[in-house]
């Protein structure tokens, strides 16, 4: 129990994301755990923790969710929440990195996770503006139309439906001037604050205890148990402990396979004149830096991008202004409309990996300690995959795809 710092300390986000001002993003929590021993302790109270807790909360198991912040107030509230099966690294490129069978399994698993997340939200009746959408993936400076055609073929070959659109079709159907695009199904968008809070409230009704304002500072596996220390000097033991600490990952997992970068986002005023098709599509592009956008339920355009490979740049006030101006200019030019002065501009830390894959599983040399690092543009989809993998392990089984994401 002698690590100087257990999880990496960050501000996580700067300025005020849109969703903070929406209703139902808070969750009742206690200041202290009610007991000293649990079946499972989940560290963090963002979307990853909410989905892991949801998968494990069977009404019998004792589960503690513990966060040093208030629930839902880490990265999840800053998310633009485009819920996609498309991974940052295109399938045909991932096949070159990890082999065709594994790359196909990853993409297939991602598609199933989006569908499963939709089912969960529906079955629990969570009011979070979750809406099924199609994805339009536009050609850009990284992949032109020929590469997108190859990508669409790779996806169809893997059983993941994707339609290639040429320049004329992109203009005719969407009024966008790009050399090509892939149109695919299996996406959604939601209010990530309401999604996370709704899931956490649902787990509370199944007996999950939520404590906030208390940091886990040290950890040790002893025999079949894990003991965690809190910042106020108490010891908590559990059969399993799951770190869902987002970009404040466990220090022992620091590696050159993943990095923390900076990202920016904005939301327009509601009710601006947007093309009708945007209500049923989310859009991103094969460019670096890339631009991505969606609409919100109250008729705003929510746009993000301009990622920078610097873990602190999101804290700069001048960059907040210049990066969001660039985003505004780019999206206005693409859609050929002036989206006006944004009502919200925010910046945040963001995690990426070289393969675009999340890191999920048991922490090396720490029995019964798991970590969920859903790094990448579809982090929410990865949180659902993590919930499935971790719950299988805690239940004594092994998810057939666990090897794809293991540390
Ligand atoms: C601007 C932006 C846009 C994004 N857009 C998308 C998108 O469109 N689609 C998508 O799928 N994903 C997107 N993502 C990624 C997605 O939002 C993240 O993957 C997801 O929110 C991470 O959730 P989490 O629960 O893992 O982390 P968090 O929400 O950050 O929760 C982790 C929690 O752990 C707590 N914690 C950390 N250390 C400790 C400790 N030692 N003790 C106690 N508590 C601790 C923190 O306080 C924090 O609340 C975006 C992210 C950002 C920032």
mmCIF file of C-alpha atoms in Angstrom, residues 38-271:
data_model
loop_
_atom_site.group_PDB
_atom_site.id
_atom_site.type_symbol
_atom_site.label_atom_id
_atom_site.label_comp_id
_atom_site.label_asym_id
_atom_site.label_seq_id
_atom_site.Cartn_x
_atom_site.Cartn_y
_atom_site.Cartn_z
ATOM 1 C CA UNK A 38 -17.870 -5.511 -0.484
ATOM 2 C CA UNK A 39 -18.109 -8.155 -3.144
ATOM 3 C CA UNK A 40 -17.062 -5.583 -5.767
ATOM 4 C CA UNK A 41 -15.690 -2.046 -5.532
ATOM 5 C CA UNK A 42 -15.857 0.072 -8.681
ATOM 6 C CA UNK A 43 -13.579 3.112 -8.660
ATOM 7 C CA UNK A 44 -14.994 6.010 -10.705
ATOM 8 C CA UNK A 45 -18.584 7.051 -11.382
ATOM 9 C CA UNK A 46 -18.562 7.858 -15.090
ATOM 10 C CA UNK A 47 -20.085 5.925 -17.990
ATOM 11 C CA UNK A 48 -17.616 3.017 -17.651
ATOM 12 C CA UNK A 49 -18.409 2.532 -13.972
ATOM 13 C CA UNK A 50 -22.145 2.917 -14.618
ATOM 14 C CA UNK A 51 -22.112 0.185 -17.267
ATOM 15 C CA UNK A 52 -19.894 -2.143 -15.222
ATOM 16 C CA UNK A 53 -22.148 -1.638 -12.186
ATOM 17 C CA UNK A 54 -25.193 -2.250 -14.359
ATOM 18 C CA UNK A 55 -23.753 -5.541 -15.618
ATOM 19 C CA UNK A 56 -22.887 -6.725 -12.086
ATOM 20 C CA UNK A 57 -25.818 -5.442 -10.016
ATOM 21 C CA UNK A 58 -27.938 -8.528 -9.500
ATOM 22 C CA UNK A 59 -29.536 -7.419 -6.236
ATOM 23 C CA UNK A 60 -27.442 -9.928 -4.232
ATOM 24 C CA UNK A 61 -23.873 -8.792 -4.704
ATOM 25 C CA UNK A 62 -22.665 -5.944 -2.472
ATOM 26 C CA UNK A 63 -21.248 -3.269 -4.783
ATOM 27 C CA UNK A 64 -19.661 0.069 -3.949
ATOM 28 C CA UNK A 65 -19.126 2.750 -6.614
ATOM 29 C CA UNK A 66 -16.690 5.333 -5.290
ATOM 30 C CA UNK A 67 -15.498 8.557 -6.952
ATOM 31 C CA UNK A 68 -13.306 11.394 -5.757
ATOM 32 C CA UNK A 69 -15.534 13.793 -7.726
ATOM 33 C CA UNK A 70 -19.333 13.954 -7.773
ATOM 34 C CA UNK A 71 -20.856 11.168 -9.888
ATOM 35 C CA UNK A 72 -20.879 11.861 -13.659
ATOM 36 C CA UNK A 73 -18.566 14.895 -13.346
ATOM 37 C CA UNK A 74 -15.385 13.460 -14.910
ATOM 38 C CA UNK A 75 -14.867 13.098 -18.682
ATOM 39 C CA UNK A 76 -18.276 11.569 -19.343
ATOM 40 C CA UNK A 77 -20.120 14.872 -18.925
ATOM 41 C CA UNK A 78 -17.801 16.412 -21.556
ATOM 42 C CA UNK A 79 -18.395 13.700 -24.139
ATOM 43 C CA UNK A 80 -20.059 14.537 -27.437
ATOM 44 C CA UNK A 81 -21.622 11.059 -27.140
ATOM 45 C CA UNK A 82 -21.686 9.890 -30.728
ATOM 46 C CA UNK A 83 -22.190 6.206 -29.995
ATOM 47 C CA UNK A 84 -20.497 4.425 -32.863
ATOM 48 C CA UNK A 85 -19.336 0.978 -33.823
ATOM 49 C CA UNK A 86 -16.684 2.573 -36.066
ATOM 50 C CA UNK A 87 -13.268 2.469 -34.443
ATOM 51 C CA UNK A 88 -10.725 5.271 -34.976
ATOM 52 C CA UNK A 89 -8.461 2.917 -36.933
ATOM 53 C CA UNK A 90 -10.262 1.773 -40.126
ATOM 54 C CA UNK A 91 -10.900 -1.960 -40.382
ATOM 55 C CA UNK A 92 -8.677 -2.514 -43.431
ATOM 56 C CA UNK A 93 -5.788 -0.790 -41.610
ATOM 57 C CA UNK A 94 -6.417 -2.645 -38.343
ATOM 58 C CA UNK A 95 -6.283 -5.910 -40.317
ATOM 59 C CA UNK A 96 -2.717 -4.961 -41.309
ATOM 60 C CA UNK A 97 -1.830 -4.265 -37.667
ATOM 61 C CA UNK A 98 -3.330 -7.222 -35.797
ATOM 62 C CA UNK A 99 -4.366 -9.640 -38.554
ATOM 63 C CA UNK A 100 -7.675 -10.014 -40.362
ATOM 64 C CA UNK A 101 -9.462 -12.464 -38.030
ATOM 65 C CA UNK A 102 -8.785 -10.403 -34.880
ATOM 66 C CA UNK A 103 -9.528 -7.074 -36.561
ATOM 67 C CA UNK A 104 -12.846 -8.450 -37.826
ATOM 68 C CA UNK A 105 -13.699 -9.714 -34.321
ATOM 69 C CA UNK A 106 -12.966 -6.287 -32.829
ATOM 70 C CA UNK A 107 -15.203 -4.473 -35.297
ATOM 71 C CA UNK A 108 -17.972 -7.080 -34.986
ATOM 72 C CA UNK A 109 -17.804 -6.825 -31.195
ATOM 73 C CA UNK A 110 -17.999 -3.053 -31.380
ATOM 74 C CA UNK A 111 -21.133 -3.248 -33.551
ATOM 75 C CA UNK A 112 -22.782 -5.675 -31.117
ATOM 76 C CA UNK A 113 -21.914 -3.404 -28.175
ATOM 77 C CA UNK A 114 -23.734 -0.432 -29.724
ATOM 78 C CA UNK A 115 -26.839 -2.557 -30.236
ATOM 79 C CA UNK A 116 -26.592 -3.949 -26.706
ATOM 80 C CA UNK A 117 -26.264 -0.450 -25.251
ATOM 81 C CA UNK A 118 -29.423 0.601 -27.075
ATOM 82 C CA UNK A 119 -31.240 -2.420 -25.643
ATOM 83 C CA UNK A 120 -30.052 -1.618 -22.110
ATOM 84 C CA UNK A 121 -31.247 1.980 -22.331
ATOM 85 C CA UNK A 122 -34.618 0.848 -23.652
ATOM 86 C CA UNK A 123 -35.113 -1.981 -21.180
ATOM 87 C CA UNK A 124 -34.219 0.236 -18.194
ATOM 88 C CA UNK A 125 -36.288 3.071 -19.673
ATOM 89 C CA UNK A 126 -33.488 5.611 -19.192
ATOM 90 C CA UNK A 127 -34.473 9.049 -20.376
ATOM 91 C CA UNK A 128 -31.257 10.284 -22.036
ATOM 92 C CA UNK A 129 -32.285 11.350 -25.552
ATOM 93 C CA UNK A 130 -30.784 8.147 -26.935
ATOM 94 C CA UNK A 131 -31.580 8.015 -30.638
ATOM 95 C CA UNK A 132 -30.517 5.453 -33.240
ATOM 96 C CA UNK A 133 -28.675 7.153 -36.110
ATOM 97 C CA UNK A 134 -26.716 6.373 -39.254
ATOM 98 C CA UNK A 135 -23.076 7.364 -39.636
ATOM 99 C CA UNK A 136 -21.666 9.314 -42.537
ATOM 100 C CA UNK A 137 -17.868 8.886 -42.661
ATOM 101 C CA UNK A 138 -16.448 11.417 -45.102
ATOM 102 C CA UNK A 139 -13.287 11.152 -47.186
ATOM 103 C CA UNK A 140 -10.571 13.495 -45.933
ATOM 104 C CA UNK A 141 -6.824 14.036 -45.995
ATOM 105 C CA UNK A 142 -6.119 10.609 -44.442
ATOM 106 C CA UNK A 143 -8.421 8.423 -46.553
ATOM 107 C CA UNK A 144 -9.611 9.444 -50.010
ATOM 108 C CA UNK A 145 -12.430 7.855 -51.982
ATOM 109 C CA UNK A 146 -10.374 4.866 -53.155
ATOM 110 C CA UNK A 147 -9.349 4.002 -49.576
ATOM 111 C CA UNK A 148 -12.938 4.408 -48.404
ATOM 112 C CA UNK A 149 -14.091 1.964 -51.080
ATOM 113 C CA UNK A 150 -11.489 -0.540 -49.780
ATOM 114 C CA UNK A 151 -12.716 0.118 -46.244
ATOM 115 C CA UNK A 152 -16.363 -0.450 -47.179
ATOM 116 C CA UNK A 153 -15.395 -3.751 -48.862
ATOM 117 C CA UNK A 154 -13.472 -4.862 -45.742
ATOM 118 C CA UNK A 155 -16.453 -4.096 -43.512
ATOM 119 C CA UNK A 156 -18.964 -5.871 -45.755
ATOM 120 C CA UNK A 157 -16.611 -8.850 -45.953
ATOM 121 C CA UNK A 158 -16.659 -8.938 -42.110
ATOM 122 C CA UNK A 159 -20.477 -8.866 -42.123
ATOM 123 C CA UNK A 160 -20.717 -5.214 -41.057
ATOM 124 C CA UNK A 161 -22.916 -3.459 -43.562
ATOM 125 C CA UNK A 162 -21.378 -0.347 -45.140
ATOM 126 C CA UNK A 163 -22.285 1.493 -48.352
ATOM 127 C CA UNK A 164 -19.681 3.402 -50.302
ATOM 128 C CA UNK A 165 -20.923 6.685 -51.767
ATOM 129 C CA UNK A 166 -19.036 8.427 -54.573
ATOM 130 C CA UNK A 167 -18.585 12.183 -54.882
ATOM 131 C CA UNK A 168 -21.826 12.671 -56.834
ATOM 132 C CA UNK A 169 -23.883 10.654 -54.348
ATOM 133 C CA UNK A 170 -22.443 12.536 -51.361
ATOM 134 C CA UNK A 171 -23.438 15.807 -53.027
ATOM 135 C CA UNK A 172 -26.869 14.572 -54.178
ATOM 136 C CA UNK A 173 -27.881 12.953 -50.868
ATOM 137 C CA UNK A 174 -26.205 15.281 -48.358
ATOM 138 C CA UNK A 175 -25.166 18.421 -50.240
ATOM 139 C CA UNK A 176 -21.560 17.928 -49.080
ATOM 140 C CA UNK A 177 -18.540 18.435 -51.306
ATOM 141 C CA UNK A 178 -16.338 15.414 -50.592
ATOM 142 C CA UNK A 179 -14.735 12.846 -52.884
ATOM 143 C CA UNK A 180 -16.542 9.948 -51.201
ATOM 144 C CA UNK A 181 -18.079 8.635 -47.976
ATOM 145 C CA UNK A 182 -19.198 5.495 -46.178
ATOM 146 C CA UNK A 183 -22.769 5.353 -44.991
ATOM 147 C CA UNK A 184 -23.452 2.819 -42.265
ATOM 148 C CA UNK A 185 -26.031 1.950 -39.660
ATOM 149 C CA UNK A 186 -25.575 0.889 -36.008
ATOM 150 C CA UNK A 187 -24.921 4.251 -34.394
ATOM 151 C CA UNK A 188 -26.724 6.452 -31.929
ATOM 152 C CA UNK A 189 -26.349 9.644 -29.974
ATOM 153 C CA UNK A 190 -27.401 10.487 -26.438
ATOM 154 C CA UNK A 191 -27.000 12.955 -23.609
ATOM 155 C CA UNK A 192 -24.000 11.310 -21.877
ATOM 156 C CA UNK A 193 -24.741 12.933 -18.513
ATOM 157 C CA UNK A 194 -28.312 11.639 -18.455
ATOM 158 C CA UNK A 195 -27.187 8.248 -19.762
ATOM 159 C CA UNK A 196 -24.586 7.832 -17.009
ATOM 160 C CA UNK A 197 -26.759 9.238 -14.236
ATOM 161 C CA UNK A 198 -29.757 7.162 -15.353
ATOM 162 C CA UNK A 199 -27.693 3.971 -15.302
ATOM 163 C CA UNK A 200 -26.239 4.789 -11.870
ATOM 164 C CA UNK A 201 -29.706 5.519 -10.447
ATOM 165 C CA UNK A 202 -30.939 2.222 -11.861
ATOM 166 C CA UNK A 203 -28.098 0.349 -10.129
ATOM 167 C CA UNK A 204 -28.930 2.127 -6.858
ATOM 168 C CA UNK A 205 -32.411 0.663 -7.079
ATOM 169 C CA UNK A 206 -30.679 -2.760 -7.242
ATOM 170 C CA UNK A 207 -28.676 -2.082 -4.077
ATOM 171 C CA UNK A 208 -25.502 -0.440 -5.412
ATOM 172 C CA UNK A 209 -24.017 2.074 -2.979
ATOM 173 C CA UNK A 210 -22.488 5.274 -4.388
ATOM 174 C CA UNK A 211 -19.941 7.322 -2.467
ATOM 175 C CA UNK A 212 -18.469 10.553 -3.798
ATOM 176 C CA UNK A 213 -15.732 12.964 -2.743
ATOM 177 C CA UNK A 214 -13.456 10.131 -1.628
ATOM 178 C CA UNK A 215 -10.301 9.084 -3.466
ATOM 179 C CA UNK A 216 -8.816 5.596 -3.545
ATOM 180 C CA UNK A 217 -5.131 6.165 -2.878
ATOM 181 C CA UNK A 218 -3.543 2.720 -2.530
ATOM 182 C CA UNK A 219 -4.238 -0.877 -3.298
ATOM 183 C CA UNK A 220 -2.991 -4.388 -2.570
ATOM 184 C CA UNK A 221 -4.082 -7.893 -3.613
ATOM 185 C CA UNK A 222 -3.893 -10.234 -0.633
ATOM 186 C CA UNK A 223 -4.783 -13.849 -1.359
ATOM 187 C CA UNK A 224 -8.243 -13.860 -2.886
ATOM 188 C CA UNK A 225 -9.063 -10.336 -1.663
ATOM 189 C CA UNK A 226 -8.155 -6.808 -2.653
ATOM 190 C CA UNK A 227 -7.650 -4.107 -0.050
ATOM 191 C CA UNK A 228 -7.958 -0.432 -1.018
ATOM 192 C CA UNK A 229 -7.072 2.593 1.078
ATOM 193 C CA UNK A 230 -9.045 5.832 0.915
ATOM 194 C CA UNK A 231 -7.698 9.375 1.214
ATOM 195 C CA UNK A 232 -9.244 9.679 4.679
ATOM 196 C CA UNK A 233 -7.312 6.654 5.908
ATOM 197 C CA UNK A 234 -9.919 3.929 5.834
ATOM 198 C CA UNK A 235 -9.333 0.425 4.439
ATOM 199 C CA UNK A 236 -11.926 -1.231 2.200
ATOM 200 C CA UNK A 237 -11.747 -4.841 1.113
ATOM 201 C CA UNK A 238 -13.411 -6.507 -1.848
ATOM 202 C CA UNK A 239 -13.443 -9.770 -3.768
ATOM 203 C CA UNK A 240 -12.843 -7.743 -6.947
ATOM 204 C CA UNK A 241 -12.015 -4.130 -7.639
ATOM 205 C CA UNK A 242 -12.560 -2.448 -11.001
ATOM 206 C CA UNK A 243 -10.808 0.802 -11.907
ATOM 207 C CA UNK A 244 -13.053 2.814 -14.202
ATOM 208 C CA UNK A 245 -10.983 5.937 -13.745
ATOM 209 C CA UNK A 246 -10.925 7.053 -17.384
ATOM 210 C CA UNK A 247 -7.961 9.213 -18.348
ATOM 211 C CA UNK A 248 -6.763 9.172 -14.730
ATOM 212 C CA UNK A 249 -5.600 5.618 -15.259
ATOM 213 C CA UNK A 250 -3.664 3.496 -12.784
ATOM 214 C CA UNK A 251 -0.025 4.645 -12.706
ATOM 215 C CA UNK A 252 1.135 1.034 -13.016
ATOM 216 C CA UNK A 253 -0.560 0.918 -16.435
ATOM 217 C CA UNK A 254 1.308 3.906 -17.906
ATOM 218 C CA UNK A 255 2.723 2.718 -21.247
ATOM 219 C CA UNK A 256 3.711 3.989 -24.681
ATOM 220 C CA UNK A 257 0.756 2.042 -26.143
ATOM 221 C CA UNK A 258 -1.610 4.847 -25.119
ATOM 222 C CA UNK A 259 -1.407 8.584 -24.658
ATOM 223 C CA UNK A 260 -3.477 11.441 -23.326
ATOM 224 C CA UNK A 261 -4.105 14.219 -25.816
ATOM 225 C CA UNK A 262 -6.307 17.335 -25.912
ATOM 226 C CA UNK A 263 -9.614 17.817 -27.689
ATOM 227 C CA UNK A 264 -12.146 20.626 -28.176
ATOM 228 C CA UNK A 265 -15.892 20.827 -28.719
ATOM 229 C CA UNK A 266 -18.673 23.359 -29.101
ATOM 230 C CA UNK A 267 -22.467 23.490 -29.171
ATOM 231 C CA UNK A 268 -24.384 26.035 -31.233
ATOM 232 C CA UNK A 269 -27.440 27.844 -29.983
ATOM 233 C CA UNK A 270 -30.602 25.703 -30.308
ATOM 234 C CA UNK A 271 -32.907 26.059 -33.278
#
